[in-house]
Each structure stands twice: as structure tokens, then as C-alpha cells.
Amino acid sequence: MQTSRQFAHESKDKSIAAVAAPGAAELYGLTVLAENVQISDTNKTRFYVLSNTKNEFGKRAVFIANCGADQIDDIIVELNNTGFEMVALHDRPDGTKLGSYNYVIETEADNISSDMIDKITAYSGVRFAGCFDLSEKTNN
């Protein structure tokens, strides 16, 4: 799959740009047109480190939902009814048809159980990616 940086580089079209880390410009031979374009200096990039090693559930869970925009509300309501609190929702068009998305849903719960996970993954297109304990690394 081609990244936006690769596409911007290979297209040679001056009307195409990519938002990326400064190192990407050097890597792909692109020109930095604007720096610090983020809306807020408190923006953070999330990385999920998941493993297939069986361990106790952490306090946060990540679900992936491939569904229409009209279905995500039902999934969010079910998360809440099951005892999860949604922390973050990220979406990307899945590229197959208009209105179909891949959602990454980060949740929090005091005691995550297999039954809770099974209730959410019973929805068509929803899968469980894993659990983790929150850890934050800063560059200070």
C-alpha cells in the first residue's frame, strides 16, 4: 500500500501534498511547505503494543469495527451498556464504498471480562484487538 508521502513524491503533481513528520520530507525528497500545522500542541500519536501472549486483561481494550457510519452509534451504545467507557474513536474510510469505515475504538473499564468482549464482538464486523494498561512516554 502506497503512503501519502510516497504518492506525493511519485506523482510530481504540484497540487498534491502530504502531512507527515519532518523526516519524511528528507526521506522522499519533498519540500516542507509549512511546519507545526497541528491544531494543538497537545496532539499525541497513539501506538498500541499488542501481543498474542495470553495475559490478564488490562484496564483498556481496543476494538476494530468495519462498518457503515450508520452502525457505529449502535456499537458505541452497546459498549456503554456493557460497562466500557469510550476513550477514543478513530476512523478511516475503508475504500470499498461510500460511508464504510474502519474504526479503531479505544475503551476503558475497571474489570474487563471475556463476556464483555464477547458481547461487543457479537456485532458484525467488530473484532477485539487486545487489552493493555495505559502507559505514556514523553520526550522530556
Short mmCIF file of the C-alpha atoms (twelve columns), coordinates in Angstrom:
data_MODEL
# 
_entry.id   MODEL 
# 
loop_
_atom_site.group_PDB 
_atom_site.id 
_atom_site.type_symbol 
_atom_site.label_atom_id 
_atom_site.label_alt_id 
_atom_site.label_comp_id 
_atom_site.label_asym_id 
_atom_site.label_seq_id 
_atom_site.Cartn_x 
_atom_site.Cartn_y 
_atom_site.Cartn_z 
_atom_site.pdbx_PDB_model_num 
ATOM 1   C CA . MET A 1   0.000   0.000   0.000  1 
ATOM 2   C CA . GLN A 2   1.387   3.368   -1.016 1 
ATOM 3   C CA . THR A 3   1.653   6.067   1.670  1 
ATOM 4   C CA . SER A 4   0.543   9.647   1.110  1 
ATOM 5   C CA . ARG A 5   4.212   10.688  1.223  1 
ATOM 6   C CA . GLN A 6   5.153   8.206   -1.477 1 
ATOM 7   C CA . PHE A 7   2.187   9.292   -3.591 1 
ATOM 8   C CA . ALA A 8   3.110   12.984  -3.239 1 
ATOM 9   C CA . HIS A 9   6.692   12.186  -4.230 1 
ATOM 10  C CA . GLU A 10  5.918   9.905   -7.173 1 
ATOM 11  C CA . SER A 11  3.086   11.954  -8.675 1 
ATOM 12  C CA . LYS A 12  5.234   15.066  -9.284 1 
ATOM 13  C CA . ASP A 13  1.921   16.983  -9.222 1 
ATOM 14  C CA . LYS A 14  2.484   20.351  -7.506 1 
ATOM 15  C CA . SER A 15  -1.133  20.400  -6.262 1 
ATOM 16  C CA . ILE A 16  -0.610  17.266  -4.124 1 
ATOM 17  C CA . ALA A 17  0.790   17.477  -0.591 1 
ATOM 18  C CA . ALA A 18  1.204   15.226  2.423  1 
ATOM 19  C CA . VAL A 19  1.076   15.948  6.138  1 
ATOM 20  C CA . ALA A 20  3.892   13.996  7.763  1 
ATOM 21  C CA . ALA A 21  6.801   14.080  10.159 1 
ATOM 22  C CA . PRO A 22  9.697   16.312  9.040  1 
ATOM 23  C CA . GLY A 23  11.907  13.286  8.364  1 
ATOM 24  C CA . ALA A 24  9.520   12.120  5.639  1 
ATOM 25  C CA . ALA A 25  10.392  15.159  3.514  1 
ATOM 26  C CA . GLU A 26  14.058  14.225  3.630  1 
ATOM 27  C CA . LEU A 27  13.343  10.539  3.005  1 
ATOM 28  C CA . TYR A 28  11.172  11.174  -0.071 1 
ATOM 29  C CA . GLY A 29  12.920  14.294  -1.361 1 
ATOM 30  C CA . LEU A 30  9.950   16.549  -0.664 1 
ATOM 31  C CA . THR A 31  9.888   20.221  0.279  1 
ATOM 32  C CA . VAL A 32  8.458   21.255  3.657  1 
ATOM 33  C CA . LEU A 33  5.827   23.878  2.838  1 
ATOM 34  C CA . ALA A 34  4.662   24.558  6.411  1 
ATOM 35  C CA . GLU A 35  5.815   23.446  9.830  1 
ATOM 36  C CA . ASN A 36  3.804   22.860  13.003 1 
ATOM 37  C CA . VAL A 37  0.479   22.535  11.199 1 
ATOM 38  C CA . GLN A 38  -1.182  20.750  14.110 1 
ATOM 39  C CA . ILE A 39  -4.216  22.413  15.614 1 
ATOM 40  C CA . SER A 40  -2.956  21.953  19.154 1 
ATOM 41  C CA . ASP A 41  0.461   21.468  20.717 1 
ATOM 42  C CA . THR A 42  -1.137  18.829  22.937 1 
ATOM 43  C CA . ASN A 43  -1.755  16.474  19.985 1 
ATOM 44  C CA . LYS A 44  -0.455  12.976  20.653 1 
ATOM 45  C CA . THR A 45  0.253   9.995   18.447 1 
ATOM 46  C CA . ARG A 46  -1.040  6.729   19.867 1 
ATOM 47  C CA . PHE A 47  0.773   3.454   19.402 1 
ATOM 48  C CA . TYR A 48  -0.818  0.223   20.566 1 
ATOM 49  C CA . VAL A 49  1.582   -2.549  21.515 1 
ATOM 50  C CA . LEU A 50  -0.446  -5.729  21.445 1 
ATOM 51  C CA . SER A 51  0.630   -9.308  21.808 1 
ATOM 52  C CA . ASN A 52  -0.967  -12.688 21.239 1 
ATOM 53  C CA . THR A 53  0.513   -13.820 24.543 1 
ATOM 54  C CA . LYS A 54  -2.320  -14.674 26.924 1 
ATOM 55  C CA . ASN A 55  -2.297  -12.490 29.995 1 
ATOM 56  C CA . GLU A 56  -4.718  -10.809 32.351 1 
ATOM 57  C CA . PHE A 57  -6.864  -8.119  30.790 1 
ATOM 58  C CA . GLY A 58  -5.611  -4.590  31.300 1 
ATOM 59  C CA . LYS A 59  -7.775  -1.594  32.024 1 
ATOM 60  C CA . ARG A 60  -8.164  -0.559  28.375 1 
ATOM 61  C CA . ALA A 61  -9.366  -2.505  25.365 1 
ATOM 62  C CA . VAL A 62  -9.127  -1.819  21.645 1 
ATOM 63  C CA . PHE A 63  -11.774 -2.931  19.178 1 
ATOM 64  C CA . ILE A 64  -11.705 -2.654  15.393 1 
ATOM 65  C CA . ALA A 65  -15.053 -2.141  13.687 1 
ATOM 66  C CA . ASN A 66  -15.516 -2.354  9.933  1 
ATOM 67  C CA . CYS A 67  -18.978 -0.975  9.356  1 
ATOM 68  C CA . GLY A 68  -21.087 1.772   7.911  1 
ATOM 69  C CA . ALA A 69  -21.208 5.180   9.551  1 
ATOM 70  C CA . ASP A 70  -24.855 4.478   10.371 1 
ATOM 71  C CA . GLN A 71  -23.884 1.450   12.525 1 
ATOM 72  C CA . ILE A 72  -21.171 2.930   14.748 1 
ATOM 73  C CA . ASP A 73  -23.725 4.582   17.076 1 
ATOM 74  C CA . ASP A 74  -25.240 1.188   17.951 1 
ATOM 75  C CA . ILE A 75  -21.785 -0.196  18.745 1 
ATOM 76  C CA . ILE A 76  -20.946 2.782   20.966 1 
ATOM 77  C CA . VAL A 77  -24.245 2.401   22.856 1 
ATOM 78  C CA . GLU A 78  -23.546 -1.320  23.358 1 
ATOM 79  C CA . LEU A 79  -20.038 -0.528  24.618 1 
ATOM 80  C CA . ASN A 80  -21.557 1.788   27.212 1 
ATOM 81  C CA . ASN A 81  -24.300 -0.693  28.169 1 
ATOM 82  C CA . THR A 82  -21.677 -3.422  28.586 1 
ATOM 83  C CA . GLY A 83  -19.614 -1.339  31.005 1 
ATOM 84  C CA . PHE A 84  -16.983 0.117   28.697 1 
ATOM 85  C CA . GLU A 85  -16.286 3.831   28.515 1 
ATOM 86  C CA . MET A 86  -15.147 5.017   25.099 1 
ATOM 87  C CA . VAL A 87  -11.850 6.915   25.354 1 
ATOM 88  C CA . ALA A 88  -11.060 7.490   21.670 1 
ATOM 89  C CA . LEU A 89  -12.596 6.786   18.277 1 
ATOM 90  C CA . HIS A 90  -10.508 6.947   15.113 1 
ATOM 91  C CA . ASP A 91  -11.938 6.378   11.666 1 
ATOM 92  C CA . ARG A 92  -10.662 5.800   8.163  1 
ATOM 93  C CA . PRO A 93  -12.682 5.190   5.023  1 
ATOM 94  C CA . ASP A 94  -12.215 1.543   4.110  1 
ATOM 95  C CA . GLY A 95  -12.113 2.371   0.389  1 
ATOM 96  C CA . THR A 96  -14.752 -0.123  -0.688 1 
ATOM 97  C CA . LYS A 97  -17.853 2.061   -0.768 1 
ATOM 98  C CA . LEU A 98  -19.025 5.462   0.342  1 
ATOM 99  C CA . GLY A 99  -19.876 5.562   4.062  1 
ATOM 100 C CA . SER A 100 -17.966 2.412   5.021  1 
ATOM 101 C CA . TYR A 101 -15.226 2.881   7.588  1 
ATOM 102 C CA . ASN A 102 -12.629 1.100   9.672  1 
ATOM 103 C CA . TYR A 103 -12.968 2.364   13.237 1 
ATOM 104 C CA . VAL A 104 -10.411 1.936   15.999 1 
ATOM 105 C CA . ILE A 105 -12.277 2.172   19.298 1 
ATOM 106 C CA . GLU A 106 -10.273 2.587   22.489 1 
ATOM 107 C CA . THR A 107 -12.225 1.867   25.658 1 
ATOM 108 C CA . GLU A 108 -11.689 1.824   29.403 1 
ATOM 109 C CA . ALA A 109 -13.248 -0.388  32.060 1 
ATOM 110 C CA . ASP A 110 -12.387 -1.265  35.635 1 
ATOM 111 C CA . ASN A 111 -12.824 -5.010  35.187 1 
ATOM 112 C CA . ILE A 112 -12.751 -6.218  31.592 1 
ATOM 113 C CA . SER A 113 -14.036 -9.758  31.159 1 
ATOM 114 C CA . SER A 114 -14.315 -12.252 28.312 1 
ATOM 115 C CA . ASP A 115 -18.115 -11.921 28.488 1 
ATOM 116 C CA . MET A 116 -17.867 -8.146  27.932 1 
ATOM 117 C CA . ILE A 117 -15.589 -8.652  24.943 1 
ATOM 118 C CA . ASP A 118 -17.851 -11.365 23.502 1 
ATOM 119 C CA . LYS A 119 -20.874 -9.063  23.753 1 
ATOM 120 C CA . ILE A 120 -19.157 -6.388  21.635 1 
ATOM 121 C CA . THR A 121 -17.613 -8.747  19.097 1 
ATOM 122 C CA . ALA A 122 -21.058 -10.280 18.501 1 
ATOM 123 C CA . TYR A 123 -21.688 -7.251  16.281 1 
ATOM 124 C CA . SER A 124 -20.951 -7.947  12.628 1 
ATOM 125 C CA . GLY A 125 -17.576 -6.527  11.566 1 
ATOM 126 C CA . VAL A 126 -16.314 -5.910  15.115 1 
ATOM 127 C CA . ARG A 127 -13.189 -7.653  16.369 1 
ATOM 128 C CA . PHE A 128 -11.193 -7.428  19.562 1 
ATOM 129 C CA . ALA A 129 -7.592  -6.224  19.066 1 
ATOM 130 C CA . GLY A 130 -6.373  -6.577  22.650 1 
ATOM 131 C CA . CYS A 131 -6.141  -5.092  26.122 1 
ATOM 132 C CA . PHE A 132 -3.434  -3.019  27.692 1 
ATOM 133 C CA . ASP A 133 -2.595  -0.915  30.703 1 
ATOM 134 C CA . LEU A 134 -2.130  2.751   29.953 1 
ATOM 135 C CA . SER A 135 1.457   3.867   29.695 1 
ATOM 136 C CA . GLU A 136 2.620   7.195   28.382 1 
ATOM 137 C CA . LYS A 137 6.076   8.104   27.209 1 
ATOM 138 C CA . THR A 138 7.096   11.708  26.861 1 
ATOM 139 C CA . ASN A 139 10.132  13.139  25.124 1 
ATOM 140 C CA . ASN A 140 11.280  15.246  28.066 1 
# 
